[in-house]
Short mmCIF file of C-alpha atoms and ligand atoms in Angstrom, two decimals:
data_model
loop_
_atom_site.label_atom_id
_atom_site.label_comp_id
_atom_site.label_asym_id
_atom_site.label_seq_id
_atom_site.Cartn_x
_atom_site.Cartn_y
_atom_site.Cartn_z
CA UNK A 10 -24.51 1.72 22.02
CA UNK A 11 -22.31 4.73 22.52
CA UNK A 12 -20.03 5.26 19.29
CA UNK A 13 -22.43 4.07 16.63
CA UNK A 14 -25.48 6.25 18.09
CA UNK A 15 -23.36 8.87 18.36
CA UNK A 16 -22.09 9.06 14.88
CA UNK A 17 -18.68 9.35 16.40
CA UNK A 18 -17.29 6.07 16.77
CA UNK A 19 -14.25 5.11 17.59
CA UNK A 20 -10.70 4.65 17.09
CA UNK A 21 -8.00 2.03 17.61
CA UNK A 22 -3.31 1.91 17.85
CA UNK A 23 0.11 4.19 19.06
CA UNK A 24 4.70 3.92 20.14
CA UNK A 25 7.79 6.29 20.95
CA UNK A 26 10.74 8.26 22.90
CA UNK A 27 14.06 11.29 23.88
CA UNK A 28 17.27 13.05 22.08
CA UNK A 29 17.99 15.66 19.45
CA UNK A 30 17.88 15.33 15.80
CA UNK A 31 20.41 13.62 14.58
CA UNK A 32 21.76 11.21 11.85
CA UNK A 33 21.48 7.85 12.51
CA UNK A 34 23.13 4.77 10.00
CA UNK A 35 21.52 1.69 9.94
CA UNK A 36 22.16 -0.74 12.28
CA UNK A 37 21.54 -4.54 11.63
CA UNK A 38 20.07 -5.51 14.51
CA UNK A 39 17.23 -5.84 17.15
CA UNK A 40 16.36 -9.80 15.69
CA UNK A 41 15.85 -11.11 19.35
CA UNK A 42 12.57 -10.34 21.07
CA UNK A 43 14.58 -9.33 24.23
CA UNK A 44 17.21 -6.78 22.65
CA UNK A 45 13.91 -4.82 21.13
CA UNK A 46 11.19 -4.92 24.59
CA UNK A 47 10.89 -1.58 26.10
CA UNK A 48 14.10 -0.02 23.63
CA UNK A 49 12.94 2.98 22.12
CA UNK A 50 9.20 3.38 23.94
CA UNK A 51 9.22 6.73 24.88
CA UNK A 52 11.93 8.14 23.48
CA UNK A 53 12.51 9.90 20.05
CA UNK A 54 15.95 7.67 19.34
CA UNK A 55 13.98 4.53 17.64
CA UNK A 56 15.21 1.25 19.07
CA UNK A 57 16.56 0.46 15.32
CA UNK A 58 16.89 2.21 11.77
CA UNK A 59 16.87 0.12 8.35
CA UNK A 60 20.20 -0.43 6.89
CA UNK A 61 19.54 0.85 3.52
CA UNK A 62 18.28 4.14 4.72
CA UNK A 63 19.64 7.49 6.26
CA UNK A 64 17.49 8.63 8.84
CA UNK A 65 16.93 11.45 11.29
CA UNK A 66 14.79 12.29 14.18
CA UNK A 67 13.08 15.59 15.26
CA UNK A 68 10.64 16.97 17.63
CA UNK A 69 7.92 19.15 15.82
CA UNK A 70 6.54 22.07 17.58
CA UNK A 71 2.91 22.63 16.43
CA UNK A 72 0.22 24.56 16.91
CA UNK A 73 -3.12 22.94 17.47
CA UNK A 74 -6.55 24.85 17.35
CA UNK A 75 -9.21 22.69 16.04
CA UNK A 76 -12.75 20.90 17.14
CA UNK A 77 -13.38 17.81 19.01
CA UNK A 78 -15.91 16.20 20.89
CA UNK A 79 -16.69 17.17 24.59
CA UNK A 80 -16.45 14.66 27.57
CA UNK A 81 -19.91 14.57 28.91
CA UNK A 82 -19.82 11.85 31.48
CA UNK A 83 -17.74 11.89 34.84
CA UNK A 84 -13.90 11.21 34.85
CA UNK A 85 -12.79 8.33 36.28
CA UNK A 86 -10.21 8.33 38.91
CA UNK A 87 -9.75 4.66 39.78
CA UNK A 88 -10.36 0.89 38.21
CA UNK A 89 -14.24 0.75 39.85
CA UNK A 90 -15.11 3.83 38.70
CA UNK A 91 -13.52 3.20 34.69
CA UNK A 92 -15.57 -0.46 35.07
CA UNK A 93 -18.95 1.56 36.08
CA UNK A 94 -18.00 3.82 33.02
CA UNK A 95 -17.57 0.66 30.53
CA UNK A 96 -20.56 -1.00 31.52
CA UNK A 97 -22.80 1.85 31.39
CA UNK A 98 -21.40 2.64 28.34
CA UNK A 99 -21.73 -0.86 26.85
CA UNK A 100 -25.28 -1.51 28.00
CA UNK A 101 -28.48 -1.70 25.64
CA UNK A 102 -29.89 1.71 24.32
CA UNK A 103 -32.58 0.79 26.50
CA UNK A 104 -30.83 1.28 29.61
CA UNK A 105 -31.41 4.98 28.32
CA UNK A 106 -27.71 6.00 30.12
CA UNK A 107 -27.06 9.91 28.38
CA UNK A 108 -23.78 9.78 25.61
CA UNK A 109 -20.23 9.96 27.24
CA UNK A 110 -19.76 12.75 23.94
CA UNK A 111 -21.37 15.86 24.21
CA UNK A 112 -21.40 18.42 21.17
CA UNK A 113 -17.99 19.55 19.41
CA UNK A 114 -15.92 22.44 21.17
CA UNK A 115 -12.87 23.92 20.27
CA UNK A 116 -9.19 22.76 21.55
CA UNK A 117 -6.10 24.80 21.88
CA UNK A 118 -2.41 23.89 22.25
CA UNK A 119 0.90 23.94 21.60
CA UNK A 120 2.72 20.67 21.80
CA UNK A 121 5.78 18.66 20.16
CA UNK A 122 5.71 15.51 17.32
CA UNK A 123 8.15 13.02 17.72
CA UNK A 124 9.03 11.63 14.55
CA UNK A 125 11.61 10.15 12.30
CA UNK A 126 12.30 10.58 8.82
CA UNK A 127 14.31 7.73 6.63
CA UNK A 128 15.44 8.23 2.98
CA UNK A 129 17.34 5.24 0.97
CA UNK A 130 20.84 5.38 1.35
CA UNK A 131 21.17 4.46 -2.33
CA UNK A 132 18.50 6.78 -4.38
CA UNK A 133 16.85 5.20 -7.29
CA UNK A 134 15.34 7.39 -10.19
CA UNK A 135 13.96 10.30 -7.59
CA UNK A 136 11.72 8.29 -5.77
CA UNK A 137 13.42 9.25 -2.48
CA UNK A 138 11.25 12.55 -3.57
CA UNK A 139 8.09 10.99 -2.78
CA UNK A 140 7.51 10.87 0.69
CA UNK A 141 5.18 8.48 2.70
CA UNK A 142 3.95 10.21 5.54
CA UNK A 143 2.78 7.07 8.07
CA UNK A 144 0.29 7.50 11.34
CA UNK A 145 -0.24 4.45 13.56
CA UNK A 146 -3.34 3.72 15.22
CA UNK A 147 -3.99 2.53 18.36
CA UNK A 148 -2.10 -0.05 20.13
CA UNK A 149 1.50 0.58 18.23
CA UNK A 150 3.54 3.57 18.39
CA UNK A 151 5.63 5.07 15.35
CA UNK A 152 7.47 1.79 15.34
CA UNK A 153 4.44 0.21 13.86
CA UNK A 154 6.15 0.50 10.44
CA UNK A 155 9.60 0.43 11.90
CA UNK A 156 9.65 -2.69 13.48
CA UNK A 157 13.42 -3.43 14.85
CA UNK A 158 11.89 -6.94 15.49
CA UNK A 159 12.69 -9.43 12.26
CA UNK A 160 12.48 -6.07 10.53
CA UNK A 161 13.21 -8.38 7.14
CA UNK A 162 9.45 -9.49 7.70
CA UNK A 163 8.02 -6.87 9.56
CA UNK A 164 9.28 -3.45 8.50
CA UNK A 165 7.69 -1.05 6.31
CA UNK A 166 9.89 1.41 6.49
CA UNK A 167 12.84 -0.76 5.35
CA UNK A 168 10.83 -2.43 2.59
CA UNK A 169 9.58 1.42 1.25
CA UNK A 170 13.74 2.16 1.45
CA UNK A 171 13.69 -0.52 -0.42
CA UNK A 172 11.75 0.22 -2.98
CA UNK A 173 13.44 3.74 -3.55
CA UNK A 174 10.73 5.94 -1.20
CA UNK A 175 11.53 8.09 1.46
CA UNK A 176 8.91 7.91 4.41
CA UNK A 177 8.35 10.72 7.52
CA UNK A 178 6.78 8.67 10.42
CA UNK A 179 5.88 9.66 13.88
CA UNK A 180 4.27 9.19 17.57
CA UNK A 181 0.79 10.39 17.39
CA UNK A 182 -0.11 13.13 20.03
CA UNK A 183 -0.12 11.04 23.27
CA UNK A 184 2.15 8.65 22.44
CA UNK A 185 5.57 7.40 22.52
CA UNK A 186 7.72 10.61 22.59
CA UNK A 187 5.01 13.04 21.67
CA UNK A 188 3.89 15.42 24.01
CA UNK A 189 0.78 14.34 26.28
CA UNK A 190 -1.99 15.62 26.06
CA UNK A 191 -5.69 14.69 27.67
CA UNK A 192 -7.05 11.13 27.66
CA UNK A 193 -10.53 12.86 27.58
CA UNK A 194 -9.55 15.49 24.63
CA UNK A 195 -7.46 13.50 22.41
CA UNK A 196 -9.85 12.02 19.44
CA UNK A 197 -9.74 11.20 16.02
CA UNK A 198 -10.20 14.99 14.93
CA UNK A 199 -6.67 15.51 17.11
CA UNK A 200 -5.20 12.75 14.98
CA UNK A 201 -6.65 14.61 11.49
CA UNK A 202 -5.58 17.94 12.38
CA UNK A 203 -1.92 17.02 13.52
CA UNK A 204 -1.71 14.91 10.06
CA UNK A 205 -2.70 17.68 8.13
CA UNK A 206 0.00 19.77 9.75
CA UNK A 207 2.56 17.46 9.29
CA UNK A 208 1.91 16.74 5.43
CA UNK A 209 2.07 20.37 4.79
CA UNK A 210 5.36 20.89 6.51
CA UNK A 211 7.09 17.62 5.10
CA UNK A 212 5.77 19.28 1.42
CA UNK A 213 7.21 22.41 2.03
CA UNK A 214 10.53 20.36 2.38
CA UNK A 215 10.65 20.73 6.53
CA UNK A 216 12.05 17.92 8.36
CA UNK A 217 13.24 15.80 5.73
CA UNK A 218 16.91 16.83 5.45
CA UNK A 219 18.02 17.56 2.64
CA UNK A 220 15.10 15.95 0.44
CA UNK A 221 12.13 18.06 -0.63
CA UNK A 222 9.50 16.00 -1.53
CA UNK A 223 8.19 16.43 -4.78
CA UNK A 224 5.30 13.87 -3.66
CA UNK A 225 3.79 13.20 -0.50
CA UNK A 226 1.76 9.62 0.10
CA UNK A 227 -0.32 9.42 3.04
CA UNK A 228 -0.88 6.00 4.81
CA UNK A 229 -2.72 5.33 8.12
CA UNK A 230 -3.09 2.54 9.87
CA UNK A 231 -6.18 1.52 11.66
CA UNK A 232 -7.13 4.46 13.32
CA UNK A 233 -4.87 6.22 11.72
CA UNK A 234 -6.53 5.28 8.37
CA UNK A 235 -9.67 6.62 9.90
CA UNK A 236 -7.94 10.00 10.67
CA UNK A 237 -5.82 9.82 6.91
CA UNK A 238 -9.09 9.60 5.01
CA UNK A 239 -10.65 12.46 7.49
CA UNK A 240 -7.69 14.47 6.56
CA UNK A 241 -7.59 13.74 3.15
CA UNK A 242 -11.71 14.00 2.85
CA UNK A 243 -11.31 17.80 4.15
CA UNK A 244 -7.65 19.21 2.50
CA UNK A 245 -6.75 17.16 -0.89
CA UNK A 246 -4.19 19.19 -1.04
CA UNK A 247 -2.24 17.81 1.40
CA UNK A 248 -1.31 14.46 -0.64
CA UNK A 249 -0.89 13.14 -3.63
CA UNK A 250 -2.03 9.49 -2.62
CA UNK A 251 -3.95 7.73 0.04
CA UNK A 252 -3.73 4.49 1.67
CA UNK A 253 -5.15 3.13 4.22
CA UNK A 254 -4.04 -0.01 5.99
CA UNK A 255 -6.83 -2.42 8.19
CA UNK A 256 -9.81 0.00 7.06
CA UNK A 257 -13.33 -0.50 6.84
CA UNK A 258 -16.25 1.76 6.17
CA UNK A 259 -19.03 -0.24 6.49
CA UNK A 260 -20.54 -0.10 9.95
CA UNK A 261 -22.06 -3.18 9.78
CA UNK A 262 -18.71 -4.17 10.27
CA UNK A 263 -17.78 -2.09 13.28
CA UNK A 264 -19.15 -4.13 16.57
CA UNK A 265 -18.44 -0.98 18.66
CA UNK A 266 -19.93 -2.34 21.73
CA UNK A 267 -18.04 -5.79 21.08
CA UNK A 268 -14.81 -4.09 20.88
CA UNK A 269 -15.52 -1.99 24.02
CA UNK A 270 -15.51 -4.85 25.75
CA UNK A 271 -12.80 -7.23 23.72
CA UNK A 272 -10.64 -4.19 24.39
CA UNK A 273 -10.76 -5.05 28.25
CA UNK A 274 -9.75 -1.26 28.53
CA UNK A 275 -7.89 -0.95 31.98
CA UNK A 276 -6.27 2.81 33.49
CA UNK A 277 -3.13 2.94 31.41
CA UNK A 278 -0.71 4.26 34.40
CA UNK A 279 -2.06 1.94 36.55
CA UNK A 280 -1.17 -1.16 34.64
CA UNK A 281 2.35 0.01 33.57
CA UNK A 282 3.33 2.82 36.03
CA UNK A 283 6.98 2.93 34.58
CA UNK A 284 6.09 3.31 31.00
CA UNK A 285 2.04 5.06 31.22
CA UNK A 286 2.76 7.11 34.68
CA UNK A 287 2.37 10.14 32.33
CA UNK A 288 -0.90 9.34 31.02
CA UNK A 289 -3.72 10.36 32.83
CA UNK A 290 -6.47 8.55 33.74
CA UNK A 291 -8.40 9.16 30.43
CA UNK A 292 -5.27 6.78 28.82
CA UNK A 293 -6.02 2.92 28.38
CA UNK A 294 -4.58 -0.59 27.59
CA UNK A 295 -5.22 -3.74 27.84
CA UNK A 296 -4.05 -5.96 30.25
CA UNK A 297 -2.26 -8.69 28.73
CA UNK A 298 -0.61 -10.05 25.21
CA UNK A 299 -4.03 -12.49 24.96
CA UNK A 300 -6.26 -9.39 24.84
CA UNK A 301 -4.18 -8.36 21.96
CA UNK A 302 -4.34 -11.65 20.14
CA UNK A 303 -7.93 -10.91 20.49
CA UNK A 304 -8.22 -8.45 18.43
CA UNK A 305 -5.33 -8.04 16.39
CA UNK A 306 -4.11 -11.73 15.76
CA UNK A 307 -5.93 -14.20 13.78
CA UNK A 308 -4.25 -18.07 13.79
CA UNK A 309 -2.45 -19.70 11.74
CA UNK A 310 -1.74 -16.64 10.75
CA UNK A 311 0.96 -15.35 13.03
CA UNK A 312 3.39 -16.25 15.43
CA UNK A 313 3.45 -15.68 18.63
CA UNK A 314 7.25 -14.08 19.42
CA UNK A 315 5.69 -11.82 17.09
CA UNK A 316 2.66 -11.12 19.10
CA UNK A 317 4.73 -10.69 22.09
CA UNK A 318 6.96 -8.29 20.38
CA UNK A 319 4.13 -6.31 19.51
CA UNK A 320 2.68 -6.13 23.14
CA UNK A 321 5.81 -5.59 24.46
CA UNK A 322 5.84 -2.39 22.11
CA UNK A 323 2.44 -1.27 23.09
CA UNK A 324 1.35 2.17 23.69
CA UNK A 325 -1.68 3.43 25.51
CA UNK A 326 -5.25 5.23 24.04
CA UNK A 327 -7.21 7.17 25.27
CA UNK A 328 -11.08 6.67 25.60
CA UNK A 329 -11.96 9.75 23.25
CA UNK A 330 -9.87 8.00 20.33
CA UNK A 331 -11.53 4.81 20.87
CA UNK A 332 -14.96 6.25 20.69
CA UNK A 333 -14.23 8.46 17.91
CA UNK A 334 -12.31 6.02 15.75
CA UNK A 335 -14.66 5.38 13.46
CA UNK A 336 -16.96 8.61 13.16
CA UNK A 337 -14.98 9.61 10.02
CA UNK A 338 -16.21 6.57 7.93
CA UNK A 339 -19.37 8.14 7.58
CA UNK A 340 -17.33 11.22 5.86
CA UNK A 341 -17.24 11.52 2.33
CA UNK A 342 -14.14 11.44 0.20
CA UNK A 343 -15.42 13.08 -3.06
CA UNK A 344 -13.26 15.59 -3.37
CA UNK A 345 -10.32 12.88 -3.74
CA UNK A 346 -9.37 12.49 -7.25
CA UNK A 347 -6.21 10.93 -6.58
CA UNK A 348 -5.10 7.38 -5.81
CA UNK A 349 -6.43 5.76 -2.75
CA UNK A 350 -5.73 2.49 -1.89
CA UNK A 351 -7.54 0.33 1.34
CA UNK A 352 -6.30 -2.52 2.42
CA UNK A 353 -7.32 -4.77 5.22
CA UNK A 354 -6.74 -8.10 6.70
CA UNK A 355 -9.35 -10.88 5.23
CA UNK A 356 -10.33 -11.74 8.83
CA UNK A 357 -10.05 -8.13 10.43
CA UNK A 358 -11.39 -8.43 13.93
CA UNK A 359 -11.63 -4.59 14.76
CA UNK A 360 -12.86 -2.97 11.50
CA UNK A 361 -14.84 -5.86 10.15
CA UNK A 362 -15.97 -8.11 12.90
CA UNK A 363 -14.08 -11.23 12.01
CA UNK A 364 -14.75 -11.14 8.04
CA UNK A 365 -14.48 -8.84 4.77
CA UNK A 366 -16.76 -10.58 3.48
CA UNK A 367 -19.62 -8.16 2.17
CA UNK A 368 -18.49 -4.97 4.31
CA UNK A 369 -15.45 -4.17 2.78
CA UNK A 370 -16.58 -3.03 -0.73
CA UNK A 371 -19.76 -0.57 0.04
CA UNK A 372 -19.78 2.11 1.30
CA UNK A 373 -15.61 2.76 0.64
CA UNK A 374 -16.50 2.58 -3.41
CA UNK A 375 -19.11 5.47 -2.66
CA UNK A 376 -17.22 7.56 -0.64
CA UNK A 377 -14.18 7.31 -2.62
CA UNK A 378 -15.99 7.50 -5.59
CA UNK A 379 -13.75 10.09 -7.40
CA UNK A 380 -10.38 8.44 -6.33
CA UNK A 381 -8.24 7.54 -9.65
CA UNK A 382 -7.80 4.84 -9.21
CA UNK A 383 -9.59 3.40 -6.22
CA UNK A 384 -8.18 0.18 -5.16
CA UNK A 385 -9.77 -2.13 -2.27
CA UNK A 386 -7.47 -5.14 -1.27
CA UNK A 387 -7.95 -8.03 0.80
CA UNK A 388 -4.80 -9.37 2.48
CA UNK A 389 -5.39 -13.09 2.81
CA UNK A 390 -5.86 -15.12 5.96
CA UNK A 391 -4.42 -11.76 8.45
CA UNK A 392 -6.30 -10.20 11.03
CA UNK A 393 -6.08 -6.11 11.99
CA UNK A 394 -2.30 -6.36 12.37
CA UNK A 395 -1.80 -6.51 8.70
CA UNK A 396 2.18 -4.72 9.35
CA UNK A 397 2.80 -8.11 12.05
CA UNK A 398 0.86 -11.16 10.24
CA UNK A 399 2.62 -13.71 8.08
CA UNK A 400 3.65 -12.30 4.62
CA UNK A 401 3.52 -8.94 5.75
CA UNK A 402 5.90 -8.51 3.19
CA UNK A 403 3.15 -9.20 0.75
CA UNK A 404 1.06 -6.43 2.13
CA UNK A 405 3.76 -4.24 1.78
CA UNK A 406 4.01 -5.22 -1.61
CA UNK A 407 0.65 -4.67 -2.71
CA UNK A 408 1.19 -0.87 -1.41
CA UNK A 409 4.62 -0.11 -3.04
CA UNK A 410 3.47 -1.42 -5.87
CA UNK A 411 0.17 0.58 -6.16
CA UNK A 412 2.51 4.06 -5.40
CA UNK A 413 4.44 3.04 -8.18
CA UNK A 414 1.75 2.13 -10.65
CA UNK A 415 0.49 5.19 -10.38
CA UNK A 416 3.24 7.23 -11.03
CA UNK A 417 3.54 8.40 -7.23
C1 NAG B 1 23.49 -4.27 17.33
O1 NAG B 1 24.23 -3.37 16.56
C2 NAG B 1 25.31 -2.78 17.24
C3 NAG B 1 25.92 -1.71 16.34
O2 NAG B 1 25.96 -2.13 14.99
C4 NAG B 1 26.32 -3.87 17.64
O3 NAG B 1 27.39 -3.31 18.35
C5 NAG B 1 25.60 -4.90 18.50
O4 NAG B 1 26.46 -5.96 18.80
C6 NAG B 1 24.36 -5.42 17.82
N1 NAG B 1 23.59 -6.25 18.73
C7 NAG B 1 23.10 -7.43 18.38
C8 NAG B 1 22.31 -8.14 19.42
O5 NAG B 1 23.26 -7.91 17.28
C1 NAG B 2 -24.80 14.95 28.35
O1 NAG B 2 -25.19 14.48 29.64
C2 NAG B 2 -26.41 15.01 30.11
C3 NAG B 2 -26.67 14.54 31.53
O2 NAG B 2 -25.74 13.67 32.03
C4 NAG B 2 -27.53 14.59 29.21
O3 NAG B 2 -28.74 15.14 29.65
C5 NAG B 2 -27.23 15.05 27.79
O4 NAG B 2 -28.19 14.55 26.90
C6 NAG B 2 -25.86 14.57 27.35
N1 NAG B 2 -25.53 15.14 26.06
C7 NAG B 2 -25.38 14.38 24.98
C8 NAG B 2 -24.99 15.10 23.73
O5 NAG B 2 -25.53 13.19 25.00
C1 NAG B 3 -22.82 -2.76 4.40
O1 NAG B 3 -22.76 -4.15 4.21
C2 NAG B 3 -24.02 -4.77 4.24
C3 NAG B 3 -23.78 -6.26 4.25
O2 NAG B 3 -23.11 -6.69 3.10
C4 NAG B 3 -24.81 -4.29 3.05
O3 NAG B 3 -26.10 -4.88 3.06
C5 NAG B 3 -24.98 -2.77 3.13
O4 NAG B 3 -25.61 -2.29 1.98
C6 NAG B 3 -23.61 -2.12 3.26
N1 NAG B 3 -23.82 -0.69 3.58
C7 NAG B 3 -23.56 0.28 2.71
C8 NAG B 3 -23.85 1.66 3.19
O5 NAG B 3 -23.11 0.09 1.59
C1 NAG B 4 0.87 -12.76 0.41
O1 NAG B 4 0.23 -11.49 0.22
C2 NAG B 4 -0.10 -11.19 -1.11
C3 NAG B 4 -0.73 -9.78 -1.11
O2 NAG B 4 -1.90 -9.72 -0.34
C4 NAG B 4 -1.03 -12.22 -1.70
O3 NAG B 4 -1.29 -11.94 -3.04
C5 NAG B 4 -0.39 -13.59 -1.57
O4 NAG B 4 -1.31 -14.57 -2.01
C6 NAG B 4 -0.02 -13.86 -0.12
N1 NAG B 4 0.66 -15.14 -0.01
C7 NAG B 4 0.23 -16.09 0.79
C8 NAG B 4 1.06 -17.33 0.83
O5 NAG B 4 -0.79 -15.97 1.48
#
């Protein structure tokens, strides 16, 4: 099947929204599922901000001029048409259908970042001088770690305030209140290359007020892991620790064509005009909280006013990202002699077909082979949705911990 053959496969997450920087204090709120739905999608005020931290919002102008994969099939402009695209593209090598991905090409473009930056109100030991730089993958926006929903069990930005970090986190290109950009462009190697940019600047002490980071952690998740540990793999320099949340590098435990089709991709605007309008028709989602479940969700493991928070926060992808997603676990990290962390549900759906078990160990200890220290986790009993899964707090945990361990 497509992504696997292709050594480009795929990608998975996304959120965000409108206004000027500005200084926002914490507000204690957003505990209902209704007071959160559709608050903040879109726009770059977030729908809530941790009371223990001081944060800000900004748009980031950047400049984009970097390689990606070339459509090679026809665009879809309707539902039949996307349906003839997904079974073709789903159907046995045998079928002998030509790749949707054609050879790399360059992209150019300017756009503009939505993100938000948080620091602890109260500053313990300099720690608000390491900052976590967080990407989302595909399904959330940027308020995958800012969850205003039961934030005391869900947020990572609040439990990083916390803990004494600061953290810079934002709507990846195409999403939430970042400029759009084309459903049949925007990959994993968009994701890499606007990560890269944005570590740099938050290390030369841009958008972070009036902290200037001494450190800078990287953490991905999902997709965004995929694009972190491209990022990483390619500029070191750009952190000074990686993790990587709901990660997996063994393909054996990547079902590309089963995910293709758990997925149940369906043309973004056309499901949710008012919120997905301004995606074309390259931009996908699935069509209901069940389809989510599916791939995200593993029972007992969760409950489900959390699952519909999470759908209700949903943001589009687009079909490049979901075949790409995966192409950089075949990259090697070996110029990373830094800390890396992975972490991933024990049941992960997406990145290992239902189980760790076996996949989650080799190849990650050979292609991180020069990380000091390397550490793989298994977060018991969750799915992908390791930030939304009972004891996410524990998760969180496990990662705080590990940044401070190791003297980041
Ligand atoms: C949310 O916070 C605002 C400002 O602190 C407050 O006015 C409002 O009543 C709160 N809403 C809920 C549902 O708690
Ligand atoms: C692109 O599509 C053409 C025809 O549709 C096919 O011949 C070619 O092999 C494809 N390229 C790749 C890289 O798959
Ligand atoms: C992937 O996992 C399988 C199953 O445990 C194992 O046999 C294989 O060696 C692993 N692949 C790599 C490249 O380590
Ligand atoms: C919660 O998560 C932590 C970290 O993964 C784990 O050690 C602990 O056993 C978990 N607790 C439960 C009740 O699953």
């Amino acid at each position: 099947m497509v992504f696997l053959n292709s050594k480009l496969a795929v990608g998975i997450m996304a959120t965000y929204m409108l206004a000027a920087a500005a200084t926002k204090e914490g507000q204690e709120n957003g505990t209902d599922a209704e007071g959160c739905i559709g608050k903040g999608q879109n726009a770059l005020a977030s729908a809530y901000y941790p009371p223990n931290g001081v944060c800000s919002d900004f748009y980031v102008p950047l400049s984009l001029d970097y390689e990606g994969p070339e459509w090679n099939a026809s665009r879809w402009n309707n539902a039949f048409e996307l349906q003839d695209f997904l079974s073709t593209a789903t159907a046995s090598a045998r079928a002998g259908y030509p790749l949707p991905l054609g050879p790399m090409k360059r992209f150019q473009g300017n756009y503009e970042i939505a993100a938000t930056f948080c620091t602890p109100r109260t500053p313990k030991d300099g720690k608000e001088k390491t900052v976590i730089v967080a990407t989302h993958g595909i399904g959330p926006g940027r308020e995958h770690w800012n969850s205003p929903y039961r934030p005391d069990e869900f947020n990572f930005v609040k439990h990083s305030l916390s803990k004494g970090y600061s953290v810079f986190f934002y709507d990846r290109l195409g999403c939430g209140a970042s400029s759009r950009l084309d459903g049949f462009e925007a990959s994993v190697f968009t994701a890499k290359t606007v990560l890269q940019q944005l570590a740099s600047l938050v290390r030369k002490g841009k958008y972070t007020g009036k902290i200037k980071a001494e450190k800078v952690a990287v953490i991905g998740f999902s997709f965004g892991s995929y694009a972190t540990h491209a990022a990483v793999a390619e500029k070191p320099e750009i952190a000074d620790a990686v993790i990587m949340t709901g990660i997996g590098f063994n393909t054996t435990g990547i079902n590309g064509n089963g995910l293709l089709r758990s997925f149940v991709p369906r043309i973004a605007a056309l499901e949710n005009p008012s919120l997905f309008g301004d995606r074309n028709p390259g931009y996908l989602t699935w069509p209901s909280v069940y389809d989510l479940v599916m791939n995200y969700f593993k029972a007992p493991n969760f409950d489900q006013d959390v699952a519909l928070y999470t759908e209700s926060a949903k943001q589009p992808f687009s079909i490049v990202e979901f075949l790409t997603f995966a192409g950089p676990a075949e990259v090697s990290a070996d110029k990373w002699d830094k800390p890396a962390l992975h972490i991933t549900g024990e049941l992960d759906y997406i990145v290992a077909d239902g189980t760790t078990k076996g996949v989650i160990d080799h190849p990650a200890r050979e292609i991180y082979k020069n990380a000091k220290p390397l550490q793989i986790s298994v977060h018991p009993g969750a799915s992908h949705h390791l930030n939304f899964a009972r004891n996410a707090t524990g998760a969180f945990e496990v990662i705080t911990s590990f940044l401070s361990q190791n003297g980041v």
